[in-house]
């Protein structure tokens, strides 16, 4: 082993900087992974839950002997959903902590901003939060995106609503960033297949808390189907304000808000709200089995914070670990990336099997249309 390490050190001195770090984060006993996510502030509702999913996947693999006898550990950086902090955290994880791979790059806008750093480094990276097309079109060798695009999810949701409520007046409120833009593109794509009569449309600045003006305009326009394109707190504010001004349109939100805390905050007015997602409802048989797995490896307090983002974090990390297992005897970035693109799809039971290809870095997961059940604080598939 000493001779091998000596030869490796000589080799590293003779190779370009971008290649030198390929085996970083790996010792004889340990493998170090890293991730960036919002662990504080309102978006922590998704970041903390995602972190639990990653920790669950690591606990499971470590309980079964680790990878090549090495225990897998995680360094999680909190960016507070602030893009500049995301980039700083990514640089720290790669350059200072010297992690072997990244399990998340925070939200969609944050991941896009950090992509040049990640792409240039060559480090294997999973993106299970904010799967925007620019992250995988064109495909980047070392960046693997898990889930479904906002555009495609919204297209399917809009088409379903148009068929379920034909001839109704639509209102659309979207966030003025890449997330909102993607949702808008999905609605435009749906218009090519179904008739959608938009009578009110506006955008809001990220972080807006008061939607009184928007809801009065929704009321004046006679909106009957409302697309509430917020993340979490914005959707809560929109629905509460709609209730306040005395209107009851059919309301549709998106998967960032498909968590029990949102239904709790809205109250009974949340009953029947439409949603769409690519992971199973927590109350389904697969969801219950996932909770049982979580209870086996996480604390009771942690299990209480499990939501859909725990499923995405878990599934994405299990896929990464499966690739790393295939390289246990020669754990390099090159081998891991090759396994990620050649391994058969990985089925975790809570979303469609995750697979990639030589020219494909997107899992393109199947989505399901759902409706909220306030009594059980859950979402139930409608088709």
Short mmCIF file of C-alpha atoms in Angstrom, two decimals:
data_model
loop_
_atom_site.label_atom_id
_atom_site.label_comp_id
_atom_site.label_asym_id
_atom_site.label_seq_id
_atom_site.Cartn_x
_atom_site.Cartn_y
_atom_site.Cartn_z
CA UNK A 1 0.00 0.00 0.00
CA UNK A 2 2.87 2.38 0.87
CA UNK A 3 4.44 1.78 -2.56
CA UNK A 4 1.13 2.43 -4.29
CA UNK A 5 0.63 5.71 -2.43
CA UNK A 6 4.17 6.81 -3.28
CA UNK A 7 3.64 6.09 -6.96
CA UNK A 8 0.30 7.89 -6.82
CA UNK A 9 1.90 10.96 -5.27
CA UNK A 10 4.57 11.04 -8.00
CA UNK A 11 1.81 10.70 -10.60
CA UNK A 12 -0.19 13.59 -9.10
CA UNK A 13 2.81 15.89 -9.30
CA UNK A 14 3.07 15.17 -13.00
CA UNK A 15 -0.61 15.64 -13.91
CA UNK A 16 -2.68 18.78 -14.62
CA UNK A 17 -4.49 20.43 -11.70
CA UNK A 18 -7.92 19.40 -12.94
CA UNK A 19 -6.90 15.73 -12.83
CA UNK A 20 -4.95 15.80 -9.56
CA UNK A 21 -8.02 15.84 -7.35
CA UNK A 22 -9.81 12.81 -8.82
CA UNK A 23 -9.19 10.58 -5.83
CA UNK A 24 -9.59 13.20 -3.12
CA UNK A 25 -11.83 12.45 -0.19
CA UNK A 26 -10.91 8.77 -0.07
CA UNK A 27 -8.75 7.12 2.60
CA UNK A 28 -8.31 3.50 3.57
CA UNK A 29 -11.17 3.82 6.07
CA UNK A 30 -13.37 6.70 4.93
CA UNK A 31 -15.03 8.42 1.97
CA UNK A 32 -16.06 12.05 2.34
CA UNK A 33 -19.04 13.52 0.44
CA UNK A 34 -20.35 17.07 0.47
CA UNK A 35 -23.52 19.00 -0.26
CA UNK A 36 -24.93 22.53 -0.21
CA UNK A 37 -28.52 23.32 0.73
CA UNK A 38 -30.62 25.81 2.71
CA UNK A 39 -30.53 24.63 6.31
CA UNK A 40 -31.78 27.91 7.78
CA UNK A 41 -34.61 30.30 6.85
CA UNK A 42 -37.96 29.35 5.25
CA UNK A 43 -36.37 27.18 2.48
CA UNK A 44 -34.87 25.01 5.25
CA UNK A 45 -38.15 23.14 5.08
CA UNK A 46 -36.78 21.52 1.94
CA UNK A 47 -33.03 21.66 2.70
CA UNK A 48 -33.20 19.95 6.07
CA UNK A 49 -35.51 17.27 4.70
CA UNK A 50 -33.18 16.66 1.77
CA UNK A 51 -30.21 16.39 4.13
CA UNK A 52 -32.10 13.73 6.09
CA UNK A 53 -32.52 11.70 2.90
CA UNK A 54 -28.79 11.83 2.20
CA UNK A 55 -27.97 10.92 5.79
CA UNK A 56 -30.45 8.04 5.57
CA UNK A 57 -28.74 6.67 2.45
CA UNK A 58 -25.31 6.93 4.10
CA UNK A 59 -26.50 5.31 7.33
CA UNK A 60 -27.94 2.44 5.33
CA UNK A 61 -24.81 1.83 3.27
CA UNK A 62 -22.53 2.16 6.31
CA UNK A 63 -24.65 -0.32 8.27
CA UNK A 64 -24.07 -2.77 5.44
CA UNK A 65 -20.28 -2.49 5.46
CA UNK A 66 -19.78 0.82 3.68
CA UNK A 67 -18.07 0.94 0.28
CA UNK A 68 -15.05 -1.32 -0.04
CA UNK A 69 -14.92 -1.42 3.75
CA UNK A 70 -14.83 2.39 3.99
CA UNK A 71 -17.45 4.33 5.96
CA UNK A 72 -19.07 7.18 4.04
CA UNK A 73 -19.36 10.56 5.77
CA UNK A 74 -20.97 13.88 4.79
CA UNK A 75 -20.07 17.56 5.09
CA UNK A 76 -23.23 19.68 4.71
CA UNK A 77 -22.91 23.41 4.03
CA UNK A 78 -25.78 25.84 4.69
CA UNK A 79 -26.13 28.51 2.00
CA UNK A 80 -29.35 29.98 3.42
CA UNK A 81 -30.68 29.90 -0.17
CA UNK A 82 -28.27 32.74 -1.04
CA UNK A 83 -26.48 32.21 -4.34
CA UNK A 84 -23.16 33.81 -3.39
CA UNK A 85 -22.97 31.52 -0.37
CA UNK A 86 -23.72 28.50 -2.57
CA UNK A 87 -20.69 29.22 -4.74
CA UNK A 88 -18.49 29.82 -1.69
CA UNK A 89 -19.65 26.56 -0.14
CA UNK A 90 -19.01 24.58 -3.32
CA UNK A 91 -15.48 25.95 -3.53
CA UNK A 92 -14.87 25.11 0.13
CA UNK A 93 -16.15 21.56 -0.19
CA UNK A 94 -14.01 20.86 -3.25
CA UNK A 95 -10.89 22.83 -2.37
CA UNK A 96 -10.74 22.75 1.44
CA UNK A 97 -12.73 19.74 2.62
CA UNK A 98 -11.68 17.90 -0.54
CA UNK A 99 -14.82 15.79 -0.74
CA UNK A 100 -15.01 12.95 -3.26
CA UNK A 101 -18.43 13.85 -4.67
CA UNK A 102 -21.30 16.30 -4.20
CA UNK A 103 -24.83 15.13 -3.34
CA UNK A 104 -26.66 18.48 -3.87
CA UNK A 105 -26.19 22.07 -5.06
CA UNK A 106 -29.06 23.77 -3.16
CA UNK A 107 -31.92 25.18 -5.29
CA UNK A 108 -32.32 25.68 -9.03
CA UNK A 109 -30.89 29.19 -9.34
CA UNK A 110 -28.09 28.35 -6.93
CA UNK A 111 -27.16 25.21 -8.86
CA UNK A 112 -27.05 27.15 -12.13
CA UNK A 113 -24.77 29.76 -10.60
CA UNK A 114 -22.44 27.11 -9.17
CA UNK A 115 -22.39 25.00 -12.32
CA UNK A 116 -19.26 26.61 -13.88
CA UNK A 117 -17.25 25.83 -10.74
CA UNK A 118 -18.54 22.28 -10.56
CA UNK A 119 -18.12 21.65 -14.27
CA UNK A 120 -14.55 22.95 -14.27
CA UNK A 121 -13.58 20.81 -11.27
CA UNK A 122 -14.83 17.54 -12.80
CA UNK A 123 -16.15 16.29 -9.45
CA UNK A 124 -19.10 13.80 -9.65
CA UNK A 125 -22.18 15.82 -8.71
CA UNK A 126 -25.83 14.91 -8.16
CA UNK A 127 -28.56 17.58 -8.54
CA UNK A 128 -31.82 16.34 -6.95
CA UNK A 129 -33.18 19.84 -6.11
CA UNK A 130 -34.20 22.27 -8.85
CA UNK A 131 -33.76 20.14 -12.01
CA UNK A 132 -33.63 22.93 -14.61
CA UNK A 133 -32.87 21.96 -18.25
CA UNK A 134 -29.71 24.17 -18.47
CA UNK A 135 -28.19 21.82 -15.89
CA UNK A 136 -28.41 18.87 -18.30
CA UNK A 137 -28.92 20.39 -21.76
CA UNK A 138 -26.33 19.98 -23.15
CA UNK A 139 -25.15 17.19 -20.85
CA UNK A 140 -22.14 17.88 -18.64
CA UNK A 141 -19.83 14.94 -18.04
CA UNK A 142 -19.83 15.13 -14.23
CA UNK A 143 -23.30 16.60 -13.42
CA UNK A 144 -26.26 14.20 -13.00
CA UNK A 145 -29.75 15.67 -12.55
CA UNK A 146 -32.44 13.64 -10.77
CA UNK A 147 -36.17 14.27 -11.02
CA UNK A 148 -38.28 16.07 -13.59
CA UNK A 149 -38.07 19.56 -15.03
CA UNK A 150 -40.42 22.23 -13.74
CA UNK A 151 -41.45 22.84 -17.34
CA UNK A 152 -42.58 19.27 -17.98
CA UNK A 153 -44.28 18.97 -14.59
CA UNK A 154 -46.24 22.16 -15.18
CA UNK A 155 -47.12 21.15 -18.74
CA UNK A 156 -48.73 17.95 -17.50
CA UNK A 157 -50.47 19.72 -14.59
CA UNK A 158 -51.84 22.47 -16.85
CA UNK A 159 -53.10 19.99 -19.43
CA UNK A 160 -54.85 17.99 -16.70
CA UNK A 161 -56.54 21.10 -15.27
CA UNK A 162 -57.62 22.30 -18.72
CA UNK A 163 -59.31 18.97 -19.41
CA UNK A 164 -60.82 18.73 -15.92
CA UNK A 165 -62.15 22.31 -15.97
CA UNK A 166 -62.83 23.18 -19.63
CA UNK A 167 -63.65 26.77 -20.54
CA UNK A 168 -62.69 28.25 -17.16
CA UNK A 169 -60.89 31.56 -16.63
CA UNK A 170 -57.26 31.15 -15.54
CA UNK A 171 -55.03 33.30 -13.37
CA UNK A 172 -51.26 32.74 -13.31
CA UNK A 173 -48.88 34.14 -10.67
CA UNK A 174 -45.22 33.22 -11.11
CA UNK A 175 -41.92 34.06 -9.44
CA UNK A 176 -39.65 36.38 -11.47
CA UNK A 177 -36.68 34.01 -11.73
CA UNK A 178 -35.58 30.81 -13.50
CA UNK A 179 -38.09 28.79 -11.49
CA UNK A 180 -41.02 30.97 -12.54
CA UNK A 181 -39.76 31.11 -16.10
CA UNK A 182 -39.72 27.31 -16.29
CA UNK A 183 -43.28 27.07 -14.99
CA UNK A 184 -44.39 29.65 -17.55
CA UNK A 185 -42.77 27.64 -20.34
CA UNK A 186 -44.70 24.59 -19.20
CA UNK A 187 -47.99 26.48 -19.44
CA UNK A 188 -47.09 27.75 -22.91
CA UNK A 189 -46.35 24.19 -24.01
CA UNK A 190 -49.72 23.04 -22.61
CA UNK A 191 -51.49 25.73 -24.64
CA UNK A 192 -50.39 23.94 -27.80
CA UNK A 193 -52.42 20.88 -26.78
CA UNK A 194 -55.37 22.28 -24.81
CA UNK A 195 -57.45 25.46 -24.62
CA UNK A 196 -56.38 27.70 -21.72
CA UNK A 197 -58.11 31.07 -21.26
CA UNK A 198 -55.78 33.28 -19.21
CA UNK A 199 -57.56 36.41 -17.91
CA UNK A 200 -54.94 37.51 -15.37
CA UNK A 201 -51.19 36.95 -15.31
CA UNK A 202 -48.45 38.55 -13.24
CA UNK A 203 -45.03 37.97 -11.68
CA UNK A 204 -43.77 38.66 -8.19
CA UNK A 205 -40.30 39.24 -6.75
CA UNK A 206 -38.80 36.31 -4.84
CA UNK A 207 -39.37 36.80 -1.13
CA UNK A 208 -42.62 38.77 -1.52
CA UNK A 209 -44.90 38.20 1.45
CA UNK A 210 -48.02 40.28 0.75
CA UNK A 211 -50.29 39.17 -2.11
CA UNK A 212 -53.31 41.32 -1.26
CA UNK A 213 -53.08 43.28 -4.50
CA UNK A 214 -52.69 40.17 -6.65
CA UNK A 215 -55.67 38.42 -5.06
CA UNK A 216 -57.91 41.46 -5.50
CA UNK A 217 -57.00 41.43 -9.19
CA UNK A 218 -57.69 37.69 -9.33
CA UNK A 219 -61.12 38.40 -7.84
CA UNK A 220 -61.86 41.29 -10.21
CA UNK A 221 -60.87 39.15 -13.22
CA UNK A 222 -63.18 36.34 -12.16
CA UNK A 223 -60.41 33.77 -12.09
CA UNK A 224 -61.70 30.22 -11.70
CA UNK A 225 -58.40 28.28 -12.00
CA UNK A 226 -55.37 29.80 -10.27
CA UNK A 227 -51.75 28.70 -10.78
CA UNK A 228 -49.98 29.69 -7.57
CA UNK A 229 -46.40 29.42 -8.75
CA UNK A 230 -44.63 30.09 -5.47
CA UNK A 231 -42.13 28.00 -3.53
CA UNK A 232 -43.51 27.59 0.00
CA UNK A 233 -44.37 30.74 1.95
CA UNK A 234 -45.64 32.51 -1.19
CA UNK A 235 -48.21 29.79 -1.85
CA UNK A 236 -49.37 29.94 1.75
CA UNK A 237 -49.78 33.72 1.50
CA UNK A 238 -51.67 33.51 -1.81
CA UNK A 239 -54.20 30.94 -0.62
CA UNK A 240 -54.74 32.66 2.72
CA UNK A 241 -55.29 35.99 0.93
CA UNK A 242 -57.74 34.38 -1.52
CA UNK A 243 -59.69 33.09 1.45
CA UNK A 244 -59.58 36.56 3.01
CA UNK A 245 -61.06 38.32 -0.05
CA UNK A 246 -63.77 35.68 -0.34
CA UNK A 247 -62.82 33.79 -3.50
CA UNK A 248 -62.46 30.05 -3.95
CA UNK A 249 -60.87 29.26 -7.32
CA UNK A 250 -59.42 25.86 -8.18
CA UNK A 251 -55.83 26.32 -7.00
CA UNK A 252 -52.75 24.49 -8.24
CA UNK A 253 -49.30 24.64 -6.66
CA UNK A 254 -46.06 22.87 -7.48
CA UNK A 255 -43.88 20.25 -5.81
CA UNK A 256 -41.79 22.66 -3.69
CA UNK A 257 -44.94 23.30 -1.68
CA UNK A 258 -46.15 19.71 -1.53
CA UNK A 259 -45.27 19.26 2.14
CA UNK A 260 -47.53 18.85 5.19
CA UNK A 261 -46.31 22.10 6.75
CA UNK A 262 -47.84 24.07 3.89
CA UNK A 263 -51.22 22.42 4.35
CA UNK A 264 -51.04 23.08 8.10
CA UNK A 265 -50.21 26.74 7.55
CA UNK A 266 -53.03 27.25 5.04
CA UNK A 267 -55.60 25.36 7.05
CA UNK A 268 -58.87 23.89 5.71
CA UNK A 269 -58.67 26.10 2.60
CA UNK A 270 -55.85 23.82 1.42
CA UNK A 271 -58.24 20.91 0.95
CA UNK A 272 -58.44 19.99 -2.73
CA UNK A 273 -55.44 22.03 -3.88
CA UNK A 274 -53.81 20.44 -6.89
CA UNK A 275 -50.16 19.47 -6.96
CA UNK A 276 -47.81 17.47 -9.11
CA UNK A 277 -44.76 15.44 -8.16
CA UNK A 278 -42.33 12.73 -9.21
CA UNK A 279 -42.08 11.07 -5.79
CA UNK A 280 -44.82 9.01 -4.18
CA UNK A 281 -47.19 10.41 -1.52
CA UNK A 282 -46.00 9.73 2.01
CA UNK A 283 -49.33 8.02 2.83
CA UNK A 284 -48.94 5.49 -0.01
CA UNK A 285 -47.65 1.98 0.70
CA UNK A 286 -44.26 2.94 -0.75
CA UNK A 287 -44.28 6.09 1.35
CA UNK A 288 -45.05 4.14 4.52
CA UNK A 289 -42.23 1.71 3.75
CA UNK A 290 -39.91 4.68 3.33
CA UNK A 291 -40.94 6.06 6.72
CA UNK A 292 -40.21 2.67 8.28
CA UNK A 293 -36.73 2.76 6.74
CA UNK A 294 -36.23 6.29 8.04
CA UNK A 295 -37.30 5.23 11.54
CA UNK A 296 -34.67 2.48 11.43
CA UNK A 297 -31.75 4.84 10.81
CA UNK A 298 -32.86 8.33 11.90
CA UNK A 299 -33.91 9.75 15.26
CA UNK A 300 -37.56 10.27 16.17
CA UNK A 301 -37.20 14.04 15.82
CA UNK A 302 -35.61 13.62 12.39
CA UNK A 303 -38.41 11.33 11.19
CA UNK A 304 -40.92 14.06 12.06
CA UNK A 305 -39.16 16.33 9.54
CA UNK A 306 -39.20 13.82 6.68
CA UNK A 307 -41.00 15.02 3.56
CA UNK A 308 -40.81 14.63 -0.22
CA UNK A 309 -37.32 16.15 -0.32
CA UNK A 310 -36.09 13.36 1.94
CA UNK A 311 -37.16 10.93 -0.79
CA UNK A 312 -35.33 12.83 -3.52
CA UNK A 313 -32.17 13.17 -1.42
CA UNK A 314 -32.26 9.51 -0.53
CA UNK A 315 -32.92 8.26 -4.06
CA UNK A 316 -30.27 10.45 -5.66
CA UNK A 317 -27.64 9.50 -3.08
CA UNK A 318 -28.43 5.79 -3.32
CA UNK A 319 -27.82 6.08 -7.07
CA UNK A 320 -24.47 7.79 -6.47
CA UNK A 321 -23.46 5.19 -3.87
CA UNK A 322 -24.36 2.35 -6.25
CA UNK A 323 -21.95 3.80 -8.80
CA UNK A 324 -19.25 4.21 -6.17
CA UNK A 325 -19.75 0.61 -5.06
CA UNK A 326 -19.02 -0.49 -8.60
CA UNK A 327 -15.66 1.25 -8.28
CA UNK A 328 -14.83 0.12 -4.74
CA UNK A 329 -11.48 -1.36 -5.75
CA UNK A 330 -10.49 1.73 -7.75
CA UNK A 331 -12.59 4.60 -6.45
CA UNK A 332 -11.93 7.44 -8.85
CA UNK A 333 -14.05 10.19 -10.36
CA UNK A 334 -13.64 8.67 -13.80
CA UNK A 335 -14.88 5.26 -12.72
CA UNK A 336 -17.79 6.71 -10.72
CA UNK A 337 -18.96 8.84 -13.65
CA UNK A 338 -18.69 5.85 -15.96
CA UNK A 339 -20.79 3.70 -13.61
CA UNK A 340 -23.40 6.44 -13.26
CA UNK A 341 -23.90 6.46 -17.02
CA UNK A 342 -23.70 2.68 -17.58
CA UNK A 343 -25.32 1.15 -14.50
CA UNK A 344 -28.89 -0.14 -14.89
CA UNK A 345 -31.57 2.22 -13.48
CA UNK A 346 -31.67 2.26 -9.68
CA UNK A 347 -35.11 1.63 -8.16
CA UNK A 348 -35.58 3.04 -4.65
CA UNK A 349 -39.34 2.48 -4.64
CA UNK A 350 -40.29 6.12 -4.06
CA UNK A 351 -39.85 7.42 -7.62
CA UNK A 352 -39.35 5.93 -11.04
CA UNK A 353 -35.99 4.12 -11.47
CA UNK A 354 -33.06 6.53 -11.85
CA UNK A 355 -30.80 5.93 -14.85
CA UNK A 356 -28.48 7.92 -17.12
CA UNK A 357 -26.58 7.29 -20.36
CA UNK A 358 -23.51 8.31 -22.30
CA UNK A 359 -25.36 11.34 -23.68
CA UNK A 360 -27.98 11.64 -20.96
CA UNK A 361 -27.51 13.31 -17.57
CA UNK A 362 -31.22 13.61 -16.66
CA UNK A 363 -33.35 10.92 -14.99
CA UNK A 364 -36.55 12.24 -16.64
CA UNK A 365 -38.75 10.87 -13.87
CA UNK A 366 -42.46 10.20 -14.30
CA UNK A 367 -44.83 12.69 -12.64
CA UNK A 368 -48.23 12.21 -10.99
CA UNK A 369 -51.06 14.72 -10.56
CA UNK A 370 -52.34 14.89 -6.95
CA UNK A 371 -54.84 16.71 -4.75
CA UNK A 372 -54.45 17.75 -1.12
CA UNK A 373 -56.41 16.11 1.66
CA UNK A 374 -56.33 18.51 4.59
CA UNK A 375 -57.77 15.95 7.03
CA UNK A 376 -54.71 13.74 6.59
CA UNK A 377 -52.25 16.52 5.62
CA UNK A 378 -51.42 14.52 2.52
CA UNK A 379 -51.71 14.49 -1.26
CA UNK A 380 -53.61 11.78 -3.13
CA UNK A 381 -53.04 10.86 -6.81
CA UNK A 382 -55.99 11.72 -9.06
CA UNK A 383 -55.07 9.58 -12.04
#
